[in-house]
mmCIF file of C-alpha atoms in Angstrom:
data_model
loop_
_atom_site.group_PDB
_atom_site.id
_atom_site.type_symbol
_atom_site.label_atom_id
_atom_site.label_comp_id
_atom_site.label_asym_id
_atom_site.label_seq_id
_atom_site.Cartn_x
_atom_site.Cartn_y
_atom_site.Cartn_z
ATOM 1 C CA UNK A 1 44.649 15.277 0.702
ATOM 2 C CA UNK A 2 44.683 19.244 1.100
ATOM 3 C CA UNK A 3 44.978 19.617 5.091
ATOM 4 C CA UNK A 4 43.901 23.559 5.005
ATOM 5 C CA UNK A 5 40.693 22.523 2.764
ATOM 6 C CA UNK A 6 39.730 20.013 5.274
ATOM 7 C CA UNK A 7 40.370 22.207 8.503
ATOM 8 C CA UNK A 8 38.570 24.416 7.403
ATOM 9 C CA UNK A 9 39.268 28.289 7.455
ATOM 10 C CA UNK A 10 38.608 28.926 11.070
ATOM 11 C CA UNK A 11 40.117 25.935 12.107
ATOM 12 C CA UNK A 12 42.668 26.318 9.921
ATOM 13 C CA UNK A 13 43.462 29.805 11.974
ATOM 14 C CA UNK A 14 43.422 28.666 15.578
ATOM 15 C CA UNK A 15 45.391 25.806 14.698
ATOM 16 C CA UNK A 16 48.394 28.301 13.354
ATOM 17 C CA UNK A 17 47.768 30.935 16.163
ATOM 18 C CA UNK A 18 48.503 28.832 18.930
ATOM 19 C CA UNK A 19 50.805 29.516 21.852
ATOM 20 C CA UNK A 20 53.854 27.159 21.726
ATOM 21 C CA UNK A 21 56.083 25.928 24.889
ATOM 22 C CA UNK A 22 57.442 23.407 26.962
ATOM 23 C CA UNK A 23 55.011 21.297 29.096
ATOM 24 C CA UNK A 24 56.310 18.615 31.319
ATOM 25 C CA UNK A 25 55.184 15.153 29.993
ATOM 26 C CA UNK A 26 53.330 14.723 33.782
ATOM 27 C CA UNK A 27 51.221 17.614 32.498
ATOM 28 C CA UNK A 28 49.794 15.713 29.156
ATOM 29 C CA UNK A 29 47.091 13.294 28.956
ATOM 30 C CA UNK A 30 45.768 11.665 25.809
ATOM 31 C CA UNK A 31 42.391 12.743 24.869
ATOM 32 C CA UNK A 32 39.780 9.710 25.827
ATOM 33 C CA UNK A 33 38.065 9.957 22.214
ATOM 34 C CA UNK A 34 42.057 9.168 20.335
ATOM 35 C CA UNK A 35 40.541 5.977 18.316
ATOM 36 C CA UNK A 36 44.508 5.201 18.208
ATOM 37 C CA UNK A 37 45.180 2.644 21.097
ATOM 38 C CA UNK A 38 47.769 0.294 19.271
ATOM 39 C CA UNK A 39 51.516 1.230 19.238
ATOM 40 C CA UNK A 40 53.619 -1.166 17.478
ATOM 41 C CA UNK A 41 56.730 -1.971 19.548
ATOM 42 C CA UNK A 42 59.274 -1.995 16.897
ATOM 43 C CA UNK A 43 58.571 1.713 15.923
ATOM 44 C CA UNK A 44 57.421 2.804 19.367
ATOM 45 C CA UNK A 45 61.042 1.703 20.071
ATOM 46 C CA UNK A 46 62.667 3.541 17.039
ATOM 47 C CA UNK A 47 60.951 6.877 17.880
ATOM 48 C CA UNK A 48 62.281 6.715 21.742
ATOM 49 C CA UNK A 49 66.143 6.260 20.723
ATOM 50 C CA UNK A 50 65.426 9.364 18.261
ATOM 51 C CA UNK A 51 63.910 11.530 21.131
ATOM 52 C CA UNK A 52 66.533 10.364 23.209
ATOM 53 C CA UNK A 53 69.341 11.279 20.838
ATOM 54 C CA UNK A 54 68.009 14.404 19.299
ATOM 55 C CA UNK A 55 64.763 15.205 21.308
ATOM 56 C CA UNK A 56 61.340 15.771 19.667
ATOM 57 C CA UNK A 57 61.729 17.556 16.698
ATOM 58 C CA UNK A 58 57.933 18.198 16.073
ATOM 59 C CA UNK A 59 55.373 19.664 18.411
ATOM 60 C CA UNK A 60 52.619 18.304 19.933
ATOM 61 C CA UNK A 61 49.378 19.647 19.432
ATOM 62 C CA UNK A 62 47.402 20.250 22.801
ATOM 63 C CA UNK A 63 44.499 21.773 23.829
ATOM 64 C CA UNK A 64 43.881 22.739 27.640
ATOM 65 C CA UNK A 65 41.950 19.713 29.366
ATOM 66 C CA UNK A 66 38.351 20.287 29.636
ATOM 67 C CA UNK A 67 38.397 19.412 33.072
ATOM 68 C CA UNK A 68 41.764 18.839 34.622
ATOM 69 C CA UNK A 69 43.179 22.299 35.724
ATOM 70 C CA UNK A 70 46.925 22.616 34.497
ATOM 71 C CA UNK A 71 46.378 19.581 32.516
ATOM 72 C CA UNK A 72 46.404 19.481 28.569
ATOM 73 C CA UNK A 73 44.708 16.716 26.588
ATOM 74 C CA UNK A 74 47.063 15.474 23.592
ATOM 75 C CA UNK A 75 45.277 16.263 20.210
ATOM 76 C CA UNK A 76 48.024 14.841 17.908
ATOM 77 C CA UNK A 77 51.214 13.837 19.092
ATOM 78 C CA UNK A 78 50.579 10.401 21.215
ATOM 79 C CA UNK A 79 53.528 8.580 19.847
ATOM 80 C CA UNK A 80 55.624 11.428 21.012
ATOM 81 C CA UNK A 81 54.392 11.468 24.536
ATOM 82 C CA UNK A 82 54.274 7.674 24.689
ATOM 83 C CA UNK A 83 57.770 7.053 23.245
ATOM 84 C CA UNK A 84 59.152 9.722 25.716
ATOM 85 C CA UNK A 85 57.889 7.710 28.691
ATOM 86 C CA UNK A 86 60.408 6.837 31.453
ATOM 87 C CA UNK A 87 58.616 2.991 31.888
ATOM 88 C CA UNK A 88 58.902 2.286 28.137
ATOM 89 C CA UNK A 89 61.486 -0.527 28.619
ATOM 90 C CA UNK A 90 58.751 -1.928 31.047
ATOM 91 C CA UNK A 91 55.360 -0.835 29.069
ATOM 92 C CA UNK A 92 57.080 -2.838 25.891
ATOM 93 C CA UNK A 93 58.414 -5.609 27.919
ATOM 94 C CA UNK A 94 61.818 -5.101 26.354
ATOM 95 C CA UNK A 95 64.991 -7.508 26.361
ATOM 96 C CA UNK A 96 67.915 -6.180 28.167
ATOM 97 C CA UNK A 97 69.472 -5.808 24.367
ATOM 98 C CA UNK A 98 66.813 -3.289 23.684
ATOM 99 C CA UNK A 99 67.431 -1.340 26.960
ATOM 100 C CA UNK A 100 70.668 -0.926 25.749
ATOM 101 C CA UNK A 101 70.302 0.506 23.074
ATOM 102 C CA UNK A 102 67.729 3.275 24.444
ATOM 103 C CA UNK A 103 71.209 5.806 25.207
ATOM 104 C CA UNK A 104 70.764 9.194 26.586
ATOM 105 C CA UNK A 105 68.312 11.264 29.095
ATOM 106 C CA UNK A 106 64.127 11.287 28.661
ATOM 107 C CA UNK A 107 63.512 14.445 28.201
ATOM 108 C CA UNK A 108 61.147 15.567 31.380
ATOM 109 C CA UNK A 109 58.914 18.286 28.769
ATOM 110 C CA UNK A 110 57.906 18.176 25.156
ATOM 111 C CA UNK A 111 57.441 20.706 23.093
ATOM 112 C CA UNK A 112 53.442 21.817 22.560
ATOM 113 C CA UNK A 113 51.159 23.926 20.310
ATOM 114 C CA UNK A 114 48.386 24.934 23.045
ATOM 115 C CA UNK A 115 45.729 25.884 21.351
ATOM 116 C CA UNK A 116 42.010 26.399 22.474
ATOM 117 C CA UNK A 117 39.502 24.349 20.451
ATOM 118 C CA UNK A 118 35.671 22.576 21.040
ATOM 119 C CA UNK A 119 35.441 18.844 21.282
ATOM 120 C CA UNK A 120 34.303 18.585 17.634
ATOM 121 C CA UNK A 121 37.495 21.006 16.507
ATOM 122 C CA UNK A 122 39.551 18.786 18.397
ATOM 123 C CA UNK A 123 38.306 15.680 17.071
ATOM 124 C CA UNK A 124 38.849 16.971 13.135
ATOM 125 C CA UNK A 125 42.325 18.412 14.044
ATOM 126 C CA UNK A 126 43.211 14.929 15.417
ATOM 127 C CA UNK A 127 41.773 13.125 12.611
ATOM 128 C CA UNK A 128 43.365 15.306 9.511
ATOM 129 C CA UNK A 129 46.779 15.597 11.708
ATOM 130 C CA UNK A 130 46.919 11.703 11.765
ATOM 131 C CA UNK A 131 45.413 10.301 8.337
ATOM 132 C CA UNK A 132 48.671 12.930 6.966
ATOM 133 C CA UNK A 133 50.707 10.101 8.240
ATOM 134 C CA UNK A 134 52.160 7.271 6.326
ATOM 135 C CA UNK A 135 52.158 4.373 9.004
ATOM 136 C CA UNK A 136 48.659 4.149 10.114
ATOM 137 C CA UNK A 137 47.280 0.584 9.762
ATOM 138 C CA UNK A 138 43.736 -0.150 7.868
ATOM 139 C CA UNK A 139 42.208 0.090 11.119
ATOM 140 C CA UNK A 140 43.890 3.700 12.733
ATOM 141 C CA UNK A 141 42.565 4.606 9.107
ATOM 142 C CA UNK A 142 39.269 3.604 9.151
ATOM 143 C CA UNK A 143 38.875 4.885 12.916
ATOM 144 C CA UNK A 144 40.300 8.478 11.828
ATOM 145 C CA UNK A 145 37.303 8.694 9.082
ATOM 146 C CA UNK A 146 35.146 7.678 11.519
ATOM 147 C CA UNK A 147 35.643 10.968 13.222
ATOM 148 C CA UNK A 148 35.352 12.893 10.405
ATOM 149 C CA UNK A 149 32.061 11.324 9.686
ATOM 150 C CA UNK A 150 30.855 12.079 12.802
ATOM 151 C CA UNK A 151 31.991 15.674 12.716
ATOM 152 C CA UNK A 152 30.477 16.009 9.333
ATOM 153 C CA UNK A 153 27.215 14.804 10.319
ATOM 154 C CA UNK A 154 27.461 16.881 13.330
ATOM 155 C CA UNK A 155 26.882 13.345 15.424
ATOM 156 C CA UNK A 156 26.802 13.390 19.042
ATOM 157 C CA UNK A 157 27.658 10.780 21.357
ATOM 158 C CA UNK A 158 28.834 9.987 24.654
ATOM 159 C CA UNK A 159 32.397 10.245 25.456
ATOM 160 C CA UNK A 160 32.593 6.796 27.664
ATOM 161 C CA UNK A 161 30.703 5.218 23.763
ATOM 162 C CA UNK A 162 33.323 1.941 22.377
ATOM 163 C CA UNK A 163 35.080 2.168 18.767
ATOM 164 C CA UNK A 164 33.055 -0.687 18.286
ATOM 165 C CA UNK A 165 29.274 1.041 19.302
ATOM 166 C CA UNK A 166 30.314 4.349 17.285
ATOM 167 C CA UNK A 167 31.106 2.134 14.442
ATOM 168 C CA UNK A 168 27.659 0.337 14.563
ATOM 169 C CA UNK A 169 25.825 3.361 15.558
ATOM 170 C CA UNK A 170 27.381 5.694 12.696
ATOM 171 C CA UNK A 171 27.258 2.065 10.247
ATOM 172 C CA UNK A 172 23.353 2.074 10.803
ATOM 173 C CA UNK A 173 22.904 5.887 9.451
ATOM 174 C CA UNK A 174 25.444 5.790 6.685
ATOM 175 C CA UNK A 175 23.339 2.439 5.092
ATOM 176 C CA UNK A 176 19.830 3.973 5.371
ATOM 177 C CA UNK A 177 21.080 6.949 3.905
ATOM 178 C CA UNK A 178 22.211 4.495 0.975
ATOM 179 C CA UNK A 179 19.472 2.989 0.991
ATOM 180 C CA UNK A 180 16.816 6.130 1.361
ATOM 181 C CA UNK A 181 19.017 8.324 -0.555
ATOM 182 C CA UNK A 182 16.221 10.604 -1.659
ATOM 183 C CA UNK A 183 15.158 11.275 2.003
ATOM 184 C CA UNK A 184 18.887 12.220 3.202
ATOM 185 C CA UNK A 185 20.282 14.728 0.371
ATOM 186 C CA UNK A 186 21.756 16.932 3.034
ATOM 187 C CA UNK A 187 23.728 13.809 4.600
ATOM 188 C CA UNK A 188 24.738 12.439 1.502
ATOM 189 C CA UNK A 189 26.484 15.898 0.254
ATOM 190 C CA UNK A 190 28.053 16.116 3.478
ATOM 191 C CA UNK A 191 29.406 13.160 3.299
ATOM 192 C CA UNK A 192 30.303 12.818 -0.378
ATOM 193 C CA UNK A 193 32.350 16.246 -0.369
ATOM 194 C CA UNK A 194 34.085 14.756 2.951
ATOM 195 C CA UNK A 195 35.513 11.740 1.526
ATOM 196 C CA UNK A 196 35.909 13.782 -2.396
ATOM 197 C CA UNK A 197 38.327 15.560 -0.141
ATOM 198 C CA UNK A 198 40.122 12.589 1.557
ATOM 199 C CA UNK A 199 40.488 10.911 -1.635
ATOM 200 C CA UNK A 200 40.988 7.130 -2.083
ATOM 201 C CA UNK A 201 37.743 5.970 -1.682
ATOM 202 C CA UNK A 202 34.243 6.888 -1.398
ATOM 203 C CA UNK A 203 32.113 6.959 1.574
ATOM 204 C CA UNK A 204 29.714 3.764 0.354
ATOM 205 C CA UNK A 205 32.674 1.719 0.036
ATOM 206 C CA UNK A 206 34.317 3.183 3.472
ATOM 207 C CA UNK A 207 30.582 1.934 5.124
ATOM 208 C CA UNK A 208 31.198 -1.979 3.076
ATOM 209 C CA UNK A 209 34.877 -1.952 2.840
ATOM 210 C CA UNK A 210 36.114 0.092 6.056
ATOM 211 C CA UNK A 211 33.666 0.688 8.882
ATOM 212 C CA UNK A 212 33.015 -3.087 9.270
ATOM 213 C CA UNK A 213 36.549 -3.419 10.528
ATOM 214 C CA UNK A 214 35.723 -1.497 13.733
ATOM 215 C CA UNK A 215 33.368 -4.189 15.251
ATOM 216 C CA UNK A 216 35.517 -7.116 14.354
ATOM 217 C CA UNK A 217 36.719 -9.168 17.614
ATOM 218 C CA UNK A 218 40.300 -8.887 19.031
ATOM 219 C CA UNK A 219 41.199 -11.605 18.073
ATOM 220 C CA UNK A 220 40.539 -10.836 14.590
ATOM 221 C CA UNK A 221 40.979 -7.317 15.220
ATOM 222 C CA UNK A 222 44.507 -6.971 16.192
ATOM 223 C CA UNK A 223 45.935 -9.334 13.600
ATOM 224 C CA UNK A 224 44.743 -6.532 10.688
ATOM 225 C CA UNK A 225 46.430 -4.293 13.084
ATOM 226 C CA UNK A 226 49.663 -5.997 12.823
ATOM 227 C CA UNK A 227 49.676 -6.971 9.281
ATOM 228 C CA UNK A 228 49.567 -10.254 9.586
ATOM 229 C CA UNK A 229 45.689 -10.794 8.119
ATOM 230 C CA UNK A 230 43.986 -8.671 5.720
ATOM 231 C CA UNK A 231 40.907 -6.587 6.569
ATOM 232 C CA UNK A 232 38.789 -8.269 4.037
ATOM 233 C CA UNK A 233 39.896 -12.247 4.849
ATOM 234 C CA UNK A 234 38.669 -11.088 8.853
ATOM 235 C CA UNK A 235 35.776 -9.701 7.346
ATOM 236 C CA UNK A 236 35.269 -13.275 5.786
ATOM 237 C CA UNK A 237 35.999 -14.947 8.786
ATOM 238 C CA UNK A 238 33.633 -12.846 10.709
ATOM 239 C CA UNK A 239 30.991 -14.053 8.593
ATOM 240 C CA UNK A 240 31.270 -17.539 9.105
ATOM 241 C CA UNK A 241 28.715 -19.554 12.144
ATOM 242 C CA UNK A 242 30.547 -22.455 12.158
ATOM 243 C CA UNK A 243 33.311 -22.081 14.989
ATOM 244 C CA UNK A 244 35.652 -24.943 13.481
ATOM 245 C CA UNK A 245 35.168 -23.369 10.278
ATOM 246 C CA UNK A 246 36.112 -19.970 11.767
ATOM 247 C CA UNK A 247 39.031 -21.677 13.463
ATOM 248 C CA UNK A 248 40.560 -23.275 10.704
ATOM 249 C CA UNK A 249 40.587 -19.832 8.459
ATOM 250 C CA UNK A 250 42.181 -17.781 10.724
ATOM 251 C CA UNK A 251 44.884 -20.283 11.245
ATOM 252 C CA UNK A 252 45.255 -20.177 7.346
ATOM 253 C CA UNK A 253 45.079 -16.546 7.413
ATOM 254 C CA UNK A 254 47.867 -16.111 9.831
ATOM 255 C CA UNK A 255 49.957 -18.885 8.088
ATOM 256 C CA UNK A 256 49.655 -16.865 4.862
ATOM 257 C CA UNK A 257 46.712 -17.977 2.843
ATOM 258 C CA UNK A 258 45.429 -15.586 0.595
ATOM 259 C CA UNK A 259 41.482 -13.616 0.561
ATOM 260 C CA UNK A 260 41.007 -16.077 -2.719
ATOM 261 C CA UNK A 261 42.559 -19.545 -0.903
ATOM 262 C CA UNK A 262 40.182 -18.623 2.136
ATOM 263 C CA UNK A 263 37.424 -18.315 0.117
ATOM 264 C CA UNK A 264 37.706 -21.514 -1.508
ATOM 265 C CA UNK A 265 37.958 -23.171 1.643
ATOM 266 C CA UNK A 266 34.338 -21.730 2.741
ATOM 267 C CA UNK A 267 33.436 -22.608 -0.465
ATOM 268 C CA UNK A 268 34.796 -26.045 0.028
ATOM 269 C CA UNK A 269 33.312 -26.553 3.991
ATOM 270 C CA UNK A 270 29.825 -25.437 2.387
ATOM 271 C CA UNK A 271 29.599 -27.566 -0.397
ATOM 272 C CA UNK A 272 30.641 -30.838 2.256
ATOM 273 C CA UNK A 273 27.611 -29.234 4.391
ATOM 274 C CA UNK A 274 25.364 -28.859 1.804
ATOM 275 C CA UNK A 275 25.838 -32.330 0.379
ATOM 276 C CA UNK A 276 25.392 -33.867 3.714
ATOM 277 C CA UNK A 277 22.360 -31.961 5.085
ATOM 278 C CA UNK A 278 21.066 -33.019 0.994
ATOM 279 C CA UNK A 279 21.912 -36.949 1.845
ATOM 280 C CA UNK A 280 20.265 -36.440 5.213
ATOM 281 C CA UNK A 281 16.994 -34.996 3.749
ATOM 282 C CA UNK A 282 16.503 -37.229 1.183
ATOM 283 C CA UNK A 283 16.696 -40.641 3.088
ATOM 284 C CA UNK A 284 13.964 -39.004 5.100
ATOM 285 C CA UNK A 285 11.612 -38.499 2.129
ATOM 286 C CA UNK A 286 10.335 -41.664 1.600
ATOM 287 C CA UNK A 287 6.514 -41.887 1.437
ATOM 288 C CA UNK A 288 6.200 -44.271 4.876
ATOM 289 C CA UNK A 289 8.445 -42.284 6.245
ATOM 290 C CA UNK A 290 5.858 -39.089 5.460
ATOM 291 C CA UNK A 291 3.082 -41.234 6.258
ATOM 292 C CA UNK A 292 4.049 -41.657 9.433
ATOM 293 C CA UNK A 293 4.479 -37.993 10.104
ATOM 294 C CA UNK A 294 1.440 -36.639 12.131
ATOM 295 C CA UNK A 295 -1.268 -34.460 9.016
ATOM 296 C CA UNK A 296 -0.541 -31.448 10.781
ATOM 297 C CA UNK A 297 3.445 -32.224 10.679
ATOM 298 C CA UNK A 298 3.206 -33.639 6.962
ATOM 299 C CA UNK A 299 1.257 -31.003 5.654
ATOM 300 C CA UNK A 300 4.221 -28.796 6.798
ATOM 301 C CA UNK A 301 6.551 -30.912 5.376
ATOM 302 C CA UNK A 302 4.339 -30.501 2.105
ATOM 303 C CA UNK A 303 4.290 -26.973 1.570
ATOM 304 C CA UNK A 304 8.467 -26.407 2.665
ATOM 305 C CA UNK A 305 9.349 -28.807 0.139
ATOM 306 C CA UNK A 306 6.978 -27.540 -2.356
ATOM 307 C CA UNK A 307 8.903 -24.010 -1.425
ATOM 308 C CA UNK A 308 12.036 -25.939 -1.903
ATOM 309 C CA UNK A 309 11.183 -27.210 -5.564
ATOM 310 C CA UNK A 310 10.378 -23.287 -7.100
ATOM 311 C CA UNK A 311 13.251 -21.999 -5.822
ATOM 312 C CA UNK A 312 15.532 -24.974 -7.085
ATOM 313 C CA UNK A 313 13.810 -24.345 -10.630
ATOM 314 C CA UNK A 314 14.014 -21.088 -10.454
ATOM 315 C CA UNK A 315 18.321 -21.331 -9.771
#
C-alpha cells in the first residue's frame, strides 16, 4: 500500500508540516470516531514496559480538539497514550507478577505531531496511519476501510452514529451500487480506485467478506477480535435462527472446529429438521385427514402443496 498515494498530495503536506512537541498525556483525548476500541492485554502490556524503559520512540499524531480548548484529539497513536497510562496495572486487571515487571517512571508527556486537519482529513490520516500496521485484527481492518469508504464517498454522518449503524448504513449503498451499477458509475470508480490502492481485496468482496463483521454481536464479535473464531465461521453462526443450533457452533468454534466442520454440522441440524418437519407433513396428508379440513382451509392446503410439487420437480 503506497501511504503518500492514498493521502493524497495536500494531505500528504500538512501531515509532514506539522509542529512537533511534548504534550502532557492529561492534554490528549482519543478522537470519538477511532473505530479501534479493543487493546489486547498481552501487547498493551509489552508496549508499556518499552515506554517505560526507553520512552516513546514514535510520535503521536494530533490534531487540536475541535472543541476542547488546550486539548488535542489523538489521530494515530492510541496504543501509545493508552500504554503510557498511570492506571494500566488497574485498567488490565494485572497480577502482582505483571506489576512487577512494569520497571521505571510513566512518562507525564508524549511526544506529538500537531497538525491542523478537517474531520474527513483526520479520519483518512487515522485510517492509512493504522491499516500500515501489522497487528490489526480482521475487525480493526475492516473498521479502518470503513472510513476510507466513507471519506471516498464523501459520506456524512453523525458523530454519536455506532460501528455497527455506519456499517449497515454504508453496507446498504455499497450493495445497490452492485446491484444498479449502471446508475452509480461515479461511486463505483471511487470506490474501485480506493481499494486498487489498498490492495488485497476488492471493494465487492470487502461489502460480502468484510463489512458484515461490523454488525456481528459481542459475543461473536470479540472472539474474531481475539483470534479465537474466524470471521467467516461468526458470519455462519450469525446466520443461523435456531438458538441451540447457534449455541452449539460457537462452542465448536471456540473449541477449534474448523469453517468446513461447522458447516457440516448446519448441514447436519438441517437435514434432522428437514426430515422431521417431512415425517410431520406427510402423516397429515391423508385424504380424511384433508376432508376434514374446512373448503376454504383445504383449498389452501391444495394450491401450497401443488406449489410444493413444481418446485420439488423442478430441483
Amino acid at each position: 500500500m503506497a501511504r503518500e498515494d492514498l493521502l493524497g498530495d495536500g494531505l500528504a503536506n500538512l501531515a509532514s508540516q506539522g509542529t512537533i512537541r511534548p504534550l502532557k498525556r492529561t492534554q490528549l483525548i482519543p478522537a470519538p470516531w477511532q473505530p479501534r476500541r479493543h487493546f489486547e492485554k498481552a501487547p498493551l502490556l509489552a508496549l508499556a514496559r518499552s515506554i517505560r524503559s526507553e520512552g516513546v520512540r514514535q510520535n503521536l499524531i494530533v490534531r487540536p480538539h475541535p472543541t476542547q480548548k488546550g486539548h488535542y484529539e489523538v489521530i494515530a497513536g492510541e496504543r501509545r497514550w493508552r500504554a503510557s497510562d498511570p492506571q494500566l496495572a488497574e485498567q488490565l486487571n494485572l497480577t502482582p507478577e505483571e506489576q512487577a515487571t512494569l520497571r521505571g517512571d510513566v512518562p507525564s508527556s508524549l511526544p506529538c505531531l500537531i497538525v491542523n486537519l478537517s474531520d474527513s482529513e483526520a479520519r483518512r490520516l487515522s485510517a492509512i496511519e493504522n491499516l500500515q500496521r501489522e497487528n490489526l485484527d480482521p475487525v480493526d481492518e475492516a473498521s479502518y476501510r470503513l472510513l476510507l469508504i466513507q471519506d471516498a464517498l464523501e459520506l456524512k454522518f453523525k458523530n454519536s452514529a455506532s460501528l455497527s449503524e455506519l456499517a449497515r448504513e454504508v453496507g446498504r449503498r455499497l450493495h445497490s451500487y452492485r446491484n444498479n451499477p449502471d446508475q452509480n458509475q461515479l461511486e463505483i470508480s471511487r470506490l474501485t480506485s480506493l481499494f486498487e490502492q489498498l490492495g488485497t481485496q476488492t471493494w465487492e468482496s470487502y461489502t460480502t467478506n468484510q463489512l458484515p463483521l461490523l454488525q456481528l454481536p459481542d459475543e461473536l464479535l470479540n472472539p474474531v477480535r481475539d483470534g479465537l473464531m474466524a470471521g467467516r465461521s461468526a458470519l455462519l453462526i450469525h446466520r443461523q435462527s435456531d438458538p441451540k443450533l447457534r449455541q452449539n457452533l460457537t462452542v465448536s468454534a471456540l473449541e477449534g472446529a474448523s469453517f468446513k466442520e461447522l458447516t457440516a454440522l448446519v448441514d447436519q441440524q438441517q437435514g434432522e429438521t428437514w426430515r422431521s418437519v417431512a415425517a410431520d407433513v406427510k402423516s397429515r396428508l391423508g385424504v380424511r385427514q384433508l376432508e376434514r379440513l374446512e373448503p376454504a382451509r383445504r383449498t389452501r392446503v391444495l394450491k401450497l402443496l401443488e406449489k410444493l410439487q413444481q418446485e420439488l420437480q423442478g430441483a
